[in-house]
């Protein structure tokens, strides 16, 4: 996606919308294009909406968008972005995957918004590429596709692959592309029209920094939280966490009590259970694999720990009762994988 001179022919960008797609991310992609046309005084971009069957698509917020074409129709768009959200697996069909592979054969620039790169990965179109997606889905993506480089950046532009974390990060991706194609002045003008203070770099954080999210600024406590977050699959002892942070276990426990109202052990356990919940909700991994990925030795250990730590929901999840019909024979990992 190197900078190219402006062309008299408008550039068309296609959007494949999967049911329950994130409306905010889609609008964040389209509105910069519309405003770029307005600021330039001519049509630089057009867009086309595709759905699996050509029928209207319902977003996650219940709103419906009309589709211009079905995936079986001819595609002239030189760029096609897949827009999906957290329930993408329910709508990933063989027909959709075949269509994406056919686009790759035509040298189409392909991208994924929010969780769209799951479809590109399943179609085998991300080998050797660097991608990103919504922070909540990153652990699931890394578990399923450990050979694909997945970052926590706001967006990634890697040759003919474009991915964004969804939400407003998609706006930054489109502004970056507008700047590459038509110059930074136009991109800045579009950003100002959107009341977007600045065009963020890919390396800007998706989530609030821990200091803002937790409301604390103690560097030792933040270092401990960071270390715990990077050691989920092979949890460290509280003594080891304290040693890594250069304090005694007693000092670390006092910091957690004073600033977070909990103990280091309980906080660490909460991180691991949250990770387990995300994997169970967003992947089809066997429960045993989820347990091992979160530092529990067995399904029973994960279930027992959850029951003893978190109040059960009104409708208990099947895996809590040990009756998950997704459970299938699974081999224990031979060697733990390291995560970025």
mmCIF file of C-alpha atoms in Angstrom:
data_model
loop_
_atom_site.group_PDB
_atom_site.id
_atom_site.type_symbol
_atom_site.label_atom_id
_atom_site.label_comp_id
_atom_site.label_asym_id
_atom_site.label_seq_id
_atom_site.Cartn_x
_atom_site.Cartn_y
_atom_site.Cartn_z
ATOM 1 C CA UNK A 1 0.000 0.000 0.000
ATOM 2 C CA UNK A 2 2.660 2.487 -1.002
ATOM 3 C CA UNK A 3 1.778 6.067 -1.756
ATOM 4 C CA UNK A 4 0.401 6.484 -5.250
ATOM 5 C CA UNK A 5 -0.539 9.524 -7.328
ATOM 6 C CA UNK A 6 -4.186 10.548 -7.339
ATOM 7 C CA UNK A 7 -6.228 9.004 -10.123
ATOM 8 C CA UNK A 8 -9.170 10.484 -11.995
ATOM 9 C CA UNK A 9 -10.976 7.167 -11.506
ATOM 10 C CA UNK A 10 -12.588 6.807 -8.076
ATOM 11 C CA UNK A 11 -11.251 3.967 -5.944
ATOM 12 C CA UNK A 12 -13.914 1.480 -4.892
ATOM 13 C CA UNK A 13 -13.706 -0.248 -1.519
ATOM 14 C CA UNK A 14 -15.883 -3.259 -0.864
ATOM 15 C CA UNK A 15 -17.223 -4.276 2.538
ATOM 16 C CA UNK A 16 -18.357 -7.816 3.303
ATOM 17 C CA UNK A 17 -20.779 -7.500 6.202
ATOM 18 C CA UNK A 18 -21.418 -10.541 8.368
ATOM 19 C CA UNK A 19 -24.554 -10.576 10.513
ATOM 20 C CA UNK A 20 -24.019 -8.984 13.925
ATOM 21 C CA UNK A 21 -21.147 -6.896 12.554
ATOM 22 C CA UNK A 22 -20.072 -3.890 14.628
ATOM 23 C CA UNK A 23 -21.833 -0.849 13.196
ATOM 24 C CA UNK A 24 -19.448 1.652 14.795
ATOM 25 C CA UNK A 25 -16.447 0.066 13.074
ATOM 26 C CA UNK A 26 -18.193 0.023 9.692
ATOM 27 C CA UNK A 27 -19.188 3.672 9.934
ATOM 28 C CA UNK A 28 -15.664 4.532 11.088
ATOM 29 C CA UNK A 29 -14.457 3.045 7.807
ATOM 30 C CA UNK A 30 -17.007 4.635 5.459
ATOM 31 C CA UNK A 31 -17.335 8.151 6.868
ATOM 32 C CA UNK A 32 -13.676 9.132 6.266
ATOM 33 C CA UNK A 33 -14.158 8.131 2.612
ATOM 34 C CA UNK A 34 -17.290 10.237 2.279
ATOM 35 C CA UNK A 35 -15.661 13.240 3.898
ATOM 36 C CA UNK A 36 -12.545 12.823 1.761
ATOM 37 C CA UNK A 37 -14.755 13.200 -1.327
ATOM 38 C CA UNK A 38 -16.334 16.318 0.147
ATOM 39 C CA UNK A 39 -13.021 17.904 1.126
ATOM 40 C CA UNK A 40 -11.446 17.110 -2.235
ATOM 41 C CA UNK A 41 -14.407 18.478 -4.158
ATOM 42 C CA UNK A 42 -14.604 15.344 -6.294
ATOM 43 C CA UNK A 43 -15.263 11.642 -5.926
ATOM 44 C CA UNK A 44 -12.084 9.945 -4.781
ATOM 45 C CA UNK A 45 -13.786 6.913 -3.254
ATOM 46 C CA UNK A 46 -16.877 4.823 -3.748
ATOM 47 C CA UNK A 47 -17.947 1.853 -1.664
ATOM 48 C CA UNK A 48 -19.961 -1.298 -2.180
ATOM 49 C CA UNK A 49 -21.594 -3.529 0.428
ATOM 50 C CA UNK A 50 -21.603 -7.303 0.027
ATOM 51 C CA UNK A 51 -23.503 -9.899 2.025
ATOM 52 C CA UNK A 52 -23.472 -13.673 1.791
ATOM 53 C CA UNK A 53 -26.807 -13.765 -0.053
ATOM 54 C CA UNK A 54 -27.302 -10.199 -1.237
ATOM 55 C CA UNK A 55 -29.949 -9.648 1.422
ATOM 56 C CA UNK A 56 -29.906 -6.884 4.060
ATOM 57 C CA UNK A 57 -27.584 -7.465 7.025
ATOM 58 C CA UNK A 58 -28.493 -6.857 10.667
ATOM 59 C CA UNK A 59 -25.755 -5.335 12.803
ATOM 60 C CA UNK A 60 -25.090 -6.159 16.451
ATOM 61 C CA UNK A 61 -27.088 -3.087 17.489
ATOM 62 C CA UNK A 62 -30.181 -4.318 15.611
ATOM 63 C CA UNK A 63 -29.926 -1.821 12.750
ATOM 64 C CA UNK A 64 -30.169 -3.156 9.180
ATOM 65 C CA UNK A 65 -28.108 -2.184 6.143
ATOM 66 C CA UNK A 66 -28.975 -2.970 2.535
ATOM 67 C CA UNK A 67 -26.429 -4.915 0.517
ATOM 68 C CA UNK A 68 -25.427 -3.934 -3.011
ATOM 69 C CA UNK A 69 -24.503 -7.454 -4.072
ATOM 70 C CA UNK A 70 -24.047 -11.068 -2.988
ATOM 71 C CA UNK A 71 -20.653 -12.708 -2.650
ATOM 72 C CA UNK A 72 -21.286 -14.786 -5.750
ATOM 73 C CA UNK A 73 -21.467 -11.695 -7.950
ATOM 74 C CA UNK A 74 -18.539 -10.258 -9.890
ATOM 75 C CA UNK A 75 -16.317 -8.038 -7.773
ATOM 76 C CA UNK A 76 -14.613 -4.996 -9.230
ATOM 77 C CA UNK A 77 -13.473 -3.589 -5.878
ATOM 78 C CA UNK A 78 -9.662 -3.595 -5.695
ATOM 79 C CA UNK A 79 -9.963 -3.648 -1.878
ATOM 80 C CA UNK A 80 -12.414 -5.711 0.183
ATOM 81 C CA UNK A 81 -12.699 -5.496 3.971
ATOM 82 C CA UNK A 82 -14.452 -8.135 6.067
ATOM 83 C CA UNK A 83 -16.578 -6.606 8.839
ATOM 84 C CA UNK A 84 -17.560 -8.908 11.662
ATOM 85 C CA UNK A 85 -17.767 -8.979 15.424
ATOM 86 C CA UNK A 86 -17.677 -11.516 18.228
ATOM 87 C CA UNK A 87 -20.103 -14.068 16.755
ATOM 88 C CA UNK A 88 -18.219 -14.425 13.479
ATOM 89 C CA UNK A 89 -17.992 -18.231 13.674
ATOM 90 C CA UNK A 90 -21.752 -18.620 13.257
ATOM 91 C CA UNK A 91 -21.607 -16.918 9.857
ATOM 92 C CA UNK A 92 -18.311 -18.238 8.472
ATOM 93 C CA UNK A 93 -19.473 -20.531 5.681
ATOM 94 C CA UNK A 94 -17.545 -22.486 3.031
ATOM 95 C CA UNK A 95 -19.051 -20.180 0.403
ATOM 96 C CA UNK A 96 -17.644 -17.092 2.106
ATOM 97 C CA UNK A 97 -14.198 -18.672 2.443
ATOM 98 C CA UNK A 98 -14.192 -19.737 -1.223
ATOM 99 C CA UNK A 99 -15.127 -16.195 -2.246
ATOM 100 C CA UNK A 100 -12.255 -14.707 -0.248
ATOM 101 C CA UNK A 101 -9.803 -17.157 -1.813
ATOM 102 C CA UNK A 102 -11.105 -16.223 -5.245
ATOM 103 C CA UNK A 103 -10.488 -12.538 -4.470
ATOM 104 C CA UNK A 104 -6.932 -13.362 -3.435
ATOM 105 C CA UNK A 105 -6.451 -15.034 -6.802
ATOM 106 C CA UNK A 106 -7.372 -11.708 -8.398
ATOM 107 C CA UNK A 107 -4.771 -9.880 -6.282
ATOM 108 C CA UNK A 108 -7.454 -8.038 -4.344
ATOM 109 C CA UNK A 109 -6.268 -6.174 -1.258
ATOM 110 C CA UNK A 110 -8.002 -7.942 1.628
ATOM 111 C CA UNK A 111 -8.618 -6.756 5.142
ATOM 112 C CA UNK A 112 -10.386 -7.530 8.372
ATOM 113 C CA UNK A 113 -12.160 -5.113 10.694
ATOM 114 C CA UNK A 114 -12.674 -6.038 14.355
ATOM 115 C CA UNK A 115 -12.624 -9.865 14.110
ATOM 116 C CA UNK A 116 -12.574 -10.026 10.316
ATOM 117 C CA UNK A 117 -9.092 -11.520 10.214
ATOM 118 C CA UNK A 118 -10.522 -14.748 11.686
ATOM 119 C CA UNK A 119 -12.170 -15.379 8.310
ATOM 120 C CA UNK A 120 -9.016 -14.476 6.395
ATOM 121 C CA UNK A 121 -7.001 -16.834 8.591
ATOM 122 C CA UNK A 122 -9.505 -19.652 8.184
ATOM 123 C CA UNK A 123 -9.340 -19.129 4.414
ATOM 124 C CA UNK A 124 -5.547 -19.495 4.622
ATOM 125 C CA UNK A 125 -4.888 -15.940 3.481
ATOM 126 C CA UNK A 126 -2.763 -14.592 6.338
ATOM 127 C CA UNK A 127 0.321 -16.782 6.094
ATOM 128 C CA UNK A 128 3.425 -14.644 6.560
ATOM 129 C CA UNK A 129 1.412 -11.513 7.362
ATOM 130 C CA UNK A 130 1.155 -9.411 10.509
ATOM 131 C CA UNK A 131 -2.387 -8.682 11.710
ATOM 132 C CA UNK A 132 -4.344 -7.182 14.570
ATOM 133 C CA UNK A 133 -7.896 -7.372 15.866
ATOM 134 C CA UNK A 134 -10.017 -6.354 18.838
ATOM 135 C CA UNK A 135 -8.081 -6.810 22.089
ATOM 136 C CA UNK A 136 -10.760 -9.070 23.577
ATOM 137 C CA UNK A 137 -10.335 -11.552 20.696
ATOM 138 C CA UNK A 138 -6.539 -11.541 20.515
ATOM 139 C CA UNK A 139 -6.037 -14.423 23.003
ATOM 140 C CA UNK A 140 -8.470 -16.618 21.061
ATOM 141 C CA UNK A 141 -6.806 -15.781 17.751
ATOM 142 C CA UNK A 142 -3.344 -16.565 19.103
ATOM 143 C CA UNK A 143 -4.533 -19.882 20.502
ATOM 144 C CA UNK A 144 -6.112 -20.900 17.204
ATOM 145 C CA UNK A 145 -3.460 -19.498 14.847
ATOM 146 C CA UNK A 146 -0.153 -19.496 16.768
ATOM 147 C CA UNK A 147 1.830 -19.390 13.496
ATOM 148 C CA UNK A 148 0.303 -16.036 12.442
ATOM 149 C CA UNK A 149 1.909 -12.915 13.892
ATOM 150 C CA UNK A 150 -0.844 -11.130 15.794
ATOM 151 C CA UNK A 151 -0.161 -7.785 17.458
ATOM 152 C CA UNK A 152 -2.161 -5.551 19.779
ATOM 153 C CA UNK A 153 -1.706 -2.513 17.518
ATOM 154 C CA UNK A 154 -4.603 -0.273 16.541
ATOM 155 C CA UNK A 155 -4.210 -1.327 12.918
ATOM 156 C CA UNK A 156 -1.768 -3.102 10.650
ATOM 157 C CA UNK A 157 -0.889 -2.425 7.006
ATOM 158 C CA UNK A 158 1.171 -5.339 5.748
ATOM 159 C CA UNK A 159 1.466 -5.447 1.964
ATOM 160 C CA UNK A 160 -1.965 -6.490 0.645
ATOM 161 C CA UNK A 161 -3.473 -7.092 4.070
ATOM 162 C CA UNK A 162 -5.236 -4.424 6.127
ATOM 163 C CA UNK A 163 -6.524 -5.133 9.630
ATOM 164 C CA UNK A 164 -7.887 -2.960 12.400
ATOM 165 C CA UNK A 165 -8.946 -3.527 15.987
ATOM 166 C CA UNK A 166 -12.416 -2.218 15.225
ATOM 167 C CA UNK A 167 -14.179 0.708 16.837
ATOM 168 C CA UNK A 168 -12.538 4.052 16.211
ATOM 169 C CA UNK A 169 -9.225 2.424 15.277
ATOM 170 C CA UNK A 170 -10.770 1.745 11.864
ATOM 171 C CA UNK A 171 -11.028 5.497 11.378
ATOM 172 C CA UNK A 172 -7.287 5.828 11.944
ATOM 173 C CA UNK A 173 -6.624 3.065 9.421
ATOM 174 C CA UNK A 174 -8.735 4.765 6.754
ATOM 175 C CA UNK A 175 -7.166 8.161 7.451
ATOM 176 C CA UNK A 176 -3.736 6.596 7.062
ATOM 177 C CA UNK A 177 -4.750 5.085 3.709
ATOM 178 C CA UNK A 178 -6.211 8.401 2.544
ATOM 179 C CA UNK A 179 -2.954 10.124 3.464
ATOM 180 C CA UNK A 180 -0.894 7.561 1.593
ATOM 181 C CA UNK A 181 -3.041 7.854 -1.516
ATOM 182 C CA UNK A 182 -3.880 11.557 -1.602
ATOM 183 C CA UNK A 183 -1.466 13.259 0.775
ATOM 184 C CA UNK A 184 -1.354 14.080 4.496
ATOM 185 C CA UNK A 185 -3.107 17.435 4.027
ATOM 186 C CA UNK A 186 -6.315 15.757 2.911
ATOM 187 C CA UNK A 187 -6.091 13.179 5.682
ATOM 188 C CA UNK A 188 -5.691 15.956 8.249
ATOM 189 C CA UNK A 189 -8.656 17.850 6.807
ATOM 190 C CA UNK A 190 -10.820 14.735 7.041
ATOM 191 C CA UNK A 191 -9.645 14.104 10.603
ATOM 192 C CA UNK A 192 -10.610 17.634 11.607
ATOM 193 C CA UNK A 193 -14.048 17.248 10.037
ATOM 194 C CA UNK A 194 -14.526 14.133 12.153
ATOM 195 C CA UNK A 195 -13.466 16.044 15.294
ATOM 196 C CA UNK A 196 -10.707 13.461 15.545
ATOM 197 C CA UNK A 197 -7.931 15.162 17.469
ATOM 198 C CA UNK A 198 -5.109 13.386 15.676
ATOM 199 C CA UNK A 199 -4.463 10.464 13.359
ATOM 200 C CA UNK A 200 -3.203 7.849 15.782
ATOM 201 C CA UNK A 201 -0.196 5.688 15.041
ATOM 202 C CA UNK A 202 -0.636 1.921 14.876
ATOM 203 C CA UNK A 203 1.433 1.572 18.051
ATOM 204 C CA UNK A 204 -1.026 3.577 20.144
ATOM 205 C CA UNK A 205 -2.704 1.372 22.737
ATOM 206 C CA UNK A 206 -6.062 -0.285 22.081
ATOM 207 C CA UNK A 207 -6.927 -0.299 25.770
ATOM 208 C CA UNK A 208 -6.424 2.249 28.484
ATOM 209 C CA UNK A 209 -3.064 1.956 30.141
ATOM 210 C CA UNK A 210 -3.261 -0.024 33.398
ATOM 211 C CA UNK A 211 -2.705 3.152 35.424
ATOM 212 C CA UNK A 212 -5.851 4.727 33.974
ATOM 213 C CA UNK A 213 -7.887 1.517 33.901
ATOM 214 C CA UNK A 214 -7.111 0.634 37.530
ATOM 215 C CA UNK A 215 -6.893 4.193 38.801
ATOM 216 C CA UNK A 216 -3.437 3.646 40.303
ATOM 217 C CA UNK A 217 0.000 5.067 39.580
ATOM 218 C CA UNK A 218 2.311 3.098 41.860
ATOM 219 C CA UNK A 219 5.073 1.811 39.538
ATOM 220 C CA UNK A 220 5.698 -1.349 41.566
ATOM 221 C CA UNK A 221 2.029 -2.317 41.541
ATOM 222 C CA UNK A 222 1.758 -1.637 37.810
ATOM 223 C CA UNK A 223 4.861 -3.728 37.164
ATOM 224 C CA UNK A 224 3.322 -6.604 39.124
ATOM 225 C CA UNK A 225 0.041 -6.385 37.186
ATOM 226 C CA UNK A 226 1.947 -6.336 33.906
ATOM 227 C CA UNK A 227 4.035 -9.368 34.883
ATOM 228 C CA UNK A 228 0.929 -11.320 35.863
ATOM 229 C CA UNK A 229 -0.756 -10.490 32.580
ATOM 230 C CA UNK A 230 2.215 -11.841 30.635
ATOM 231 C CA UNK A 231 2.321 -15.101 32.607
ATOM 232 C CA UNK A 232 -1.142 -16.614 32.344
ATOM 233 C CA UNK A 233 -0.342 -20.031 30.891
ATOM 234 C CA UNK A 234 2.465 -20.643 33.379
ATOM 235 C CA UNK A 235 1.485 -18.623 36.474
ATOM 236 C CA UNK A 236 4.259 -17.433 38.730
ATOM 237 C CA UNK A 237 4.070 -17.604 42.502
ATOM 238 C CA UNK A 238 3.366 -14.421 44.439
ATOM 239 C CA UNK A 239 6.898 -14.674 45.812
ATOM 240 C CA UNK A 240 8.287 -14.744 42.264
ATOM 241 C CA UNK A 241 6.165 -11.750 41.221
ATOM 242 C CA UNK A 242 7.406 -9.799 44.235
ATOM 243 C CA UNK A 243 11.015 -10.730 43.496
ATOM 244 C CA UNK A 244 10.643 -9.594 39.879
ATOM 245 C CA UNK A 245 9.324 -6.260 41.133
ATOM 246 C CA UNK A 246 12.113 -5.803 43.665
ATOM 247 C CA UNK A 247 9.956 -5.922 46.812
ATOM 248 C CA UNK A 248 9.096 -8.465 49.499
ATOM 249 C CA UNK A 249 5.930 -10.545 49.351
ATOM 250 C CA UNK A 250 4.591 -8.635 52.355
ATOM 251 C CA UNK A 251 5.171 -5.280 50.623
ATOM 252 C CA UNK A 252 3.453 -6.516 47.463
ATOM 253 C CA UNK A 253 0.448 -7.744 49.421
ATOM 254 C CA UNK A 254 0.189 -4.368 51.147
ATOM 255 C CA UNK A 255 0.232 -2.562 47.785
ATOM 256 C CA UNK A 256 -2.580 -4.703 46.386
ATOM 257 C CA UNK A 257 -4.613 -4.278 49.558
ATOM 258 C CA UNK A 258 -4.173 -0.510 49.747
ATOM 259 C CA UNK A 259 -4.726 0.278 46.049
ATOM 260 C CA UNK A 260 -6.975 -2.498 44.728
ATOM 261 C CA UNK A 261 -8.629 -3.865 47.843
ATOM 262 C CA UNK A 262 -7.586 -7.435 47.136
ATOM 263 C CA UNK A 263 -4.635 -9.799 47.426
ATOM 264 C CA UNK A 264 -2.063 -10.486 44.690
ATOM 265 C CA UNK A 265 -3.172 -14.107 44.527
ATOM 266 C CA UNK A 266 -6.852 -13.251 44.105
ATOM 267 C CA UNK A 267 -6.123 -10.590 41.482
ATOM 268 C CA UNK A 268 -3.889 -12.986 39.530
ATOM 269 C CA UNK A 269 -6.542 -15.678 39.690
ATOM 270 C CA UNK A 270 -9.100 -13.216 38.356
ATOM 271 C CA UNK A 271 -6.899 -12.496 35.327
ATOM 272 C CA UNK A 272 -6.623 -16.203 34.564
ATOM 273 C CA UNK A 273 -10.353 -16.814 34.940
ATOM 274 C CA UNK A 274 -11.137 -13.829 32.738
ATOM 275 C CA UNK A 275 -8.821 -15.252 30.082
ATOM 276 C CA UNK A 276 -10.523 -18.636 30.370
ATOM 277 C CA UNK A 277 -13.945 -17.033 29.996
ATOM 278 C CA UNK A 278 -12.851 -15.208 26.843
ATOM 279 C CA UNK A 279 -11.474 -18.388 25.273
ATOM 280 C CA UNK A 280 -14.612 -20.359 26.077
ATOM 281 C CA UNK A 281 -16.858 -17.663 24.663
ATOM 282 C CA UNK A 282 -14.902 -16.958 21.497
ATOM 283 C CA UNK A 283 -13.379 -20.289 20.455
ATOM 284 C CA UNK A 284 -14.310 -23.930 20.025
ATOM 285 C CA UNK A 285 -11.249 -25.082 21.970
ATOM 286 C CA UNK A 286 -11.824 -28.137 24.179
ATOM 287 C CA UNK A 287 -12.254 -27.159 27.814
ATOM 288 C CA UNK A 288 -9.074 -29.029 28.720
ATOM 289 C CA UNK A 289 -7.068 -26.886 26.290
ATOM 290 C CA UNK A 290 -8.605 -23.742 27.787
ATOM 291 C CA UNK A 291 -7.736 -24.904 31.282
ATOM 292 C CA UNK A 292 -4.120 -25.571 30.303
ATOM 293 C CA UNK A 293 -3.850 -22.234 28.490
ATOM 294 C CA UNK A 294 -4.869 -20.462 31.697
ATOM 295 C CA UNK A 295 -2.566 -22.315 34.059
ATOM 296 C CA UNK A 296 -5.016 -24.900 35.399
ATOM 297 C CA UNK A 297 -3.993 -28.539 35.376
ATOM 298 C CA UNK A 298 -7.382 -29.945 34.431
ATOM 299 C CA UNK A 299 -10.967 -29.136 33.531
ATOM 300 C CA UNK A 300 -12.007 -30.036 37.063
ATOM 301 C CA UNK A 301 -9.456 -27.598 38.512
ATOM 302 C CA UNK A 302 -10.754 -24.761 36.334
ATOM 303 C CA UNK A 303 -14.398 -25.503 37.188
ATOM 304 C CA UNK A 304 -13.674 -25.896 40.908
ATOM 305 C CA UNK A 305 -11.694 -22.648 41.012
ATOM 306 C CA UNK A 306 -14.417 -20.757 39.194
ATOM 307 C CA UNK A 307 -17.099 -21.998 41.572
ATOM 308 C CA UNK A 308 -15.010 -21.025 44.581
ATOM 309 C CA UNK A 309 -14.111 -17.575 43.279
ATOM 310 C CA UNK A 310 -16.964 -16.160 41.218
ATOM 311 C CA UNK A 311 -20.665 -16.176 41.951
ATOM 312 C CA UNK A 312 -22.345 -18.433 39.408
ATOM 313 C CA UNK A 313 -24.466 -16.648 36.763
ATOM 314 C CA UNK A 314 -28.244 -17.034 36.622
ATOM 315 C CA UNK A 315 -27.861 -19.611 33.840
ATOM 316 C CA UNK A 316 -24.689 -21.588 34.627
ATOM 317 C CA UNK A 317 -22.493 -22.210 31.616
ATOM 318 C CA UNK A 318 -22.332 -25.899 30.648
ATOM 319 C CA UNK A 319 -18.606 -26.091 31.223
ATOM 320 C CA UNK A 320 -19.087 -25.196 34.885
ATOM 321 C CA UNK A 321 -21.142 -28.350 35.336
ATOM 322 C CA UNK A 322 -18.665 -30.465 33.398
ATOM 323 C CA UNK A 323 -21.280 -31.150 30.708
ATOM 324 C CA UNK A 324 -19.925 -29.104 27.828
ATOM 325 C CA UNK A 325 -20.847 -30.934 24.622
ATOM 326 C CA UNK A 326 -17.876 -29.288 22.932
ATOM 327 C CA UNK A 327 -15.485 -31.415 24.989
ATOM 328 C CA UNK A 328 -13.656 -33.871 22.805
ATOM 329 C CA UNK A 329 -10.449 -35.885 23.192
ATOM 330 C CA UNK A 330 -7.517 -33.535 23.373
ATOM 331 C CA UNK A 331 -3.841 -34.084 23.826
ATOM 332 C CA UNK A 332 -2.033 -32.315 26.616
ATOM 333 C CA UNK A 333 0.406 -29.763 25.339
ATOM 334 C CA UNK A 334 3.917 -31.071 24.925
ATOM 335 C CA UNK A 335 5.489 -27.688 25.559
ATOM 336 C CA UNK A 336 3.904 -24.375 26.557
ATOM 337 C CA UNK A 337 3.838 -21.661 23.938
ATOM 338 C CA UNK A 338 5.234 -18.260 24.671
ATOM 339 C CA UNK A 339 3.038 -15.283 23.982
ATOM 340 C CA UNK A 340 4.080 -11.828 22.912
#
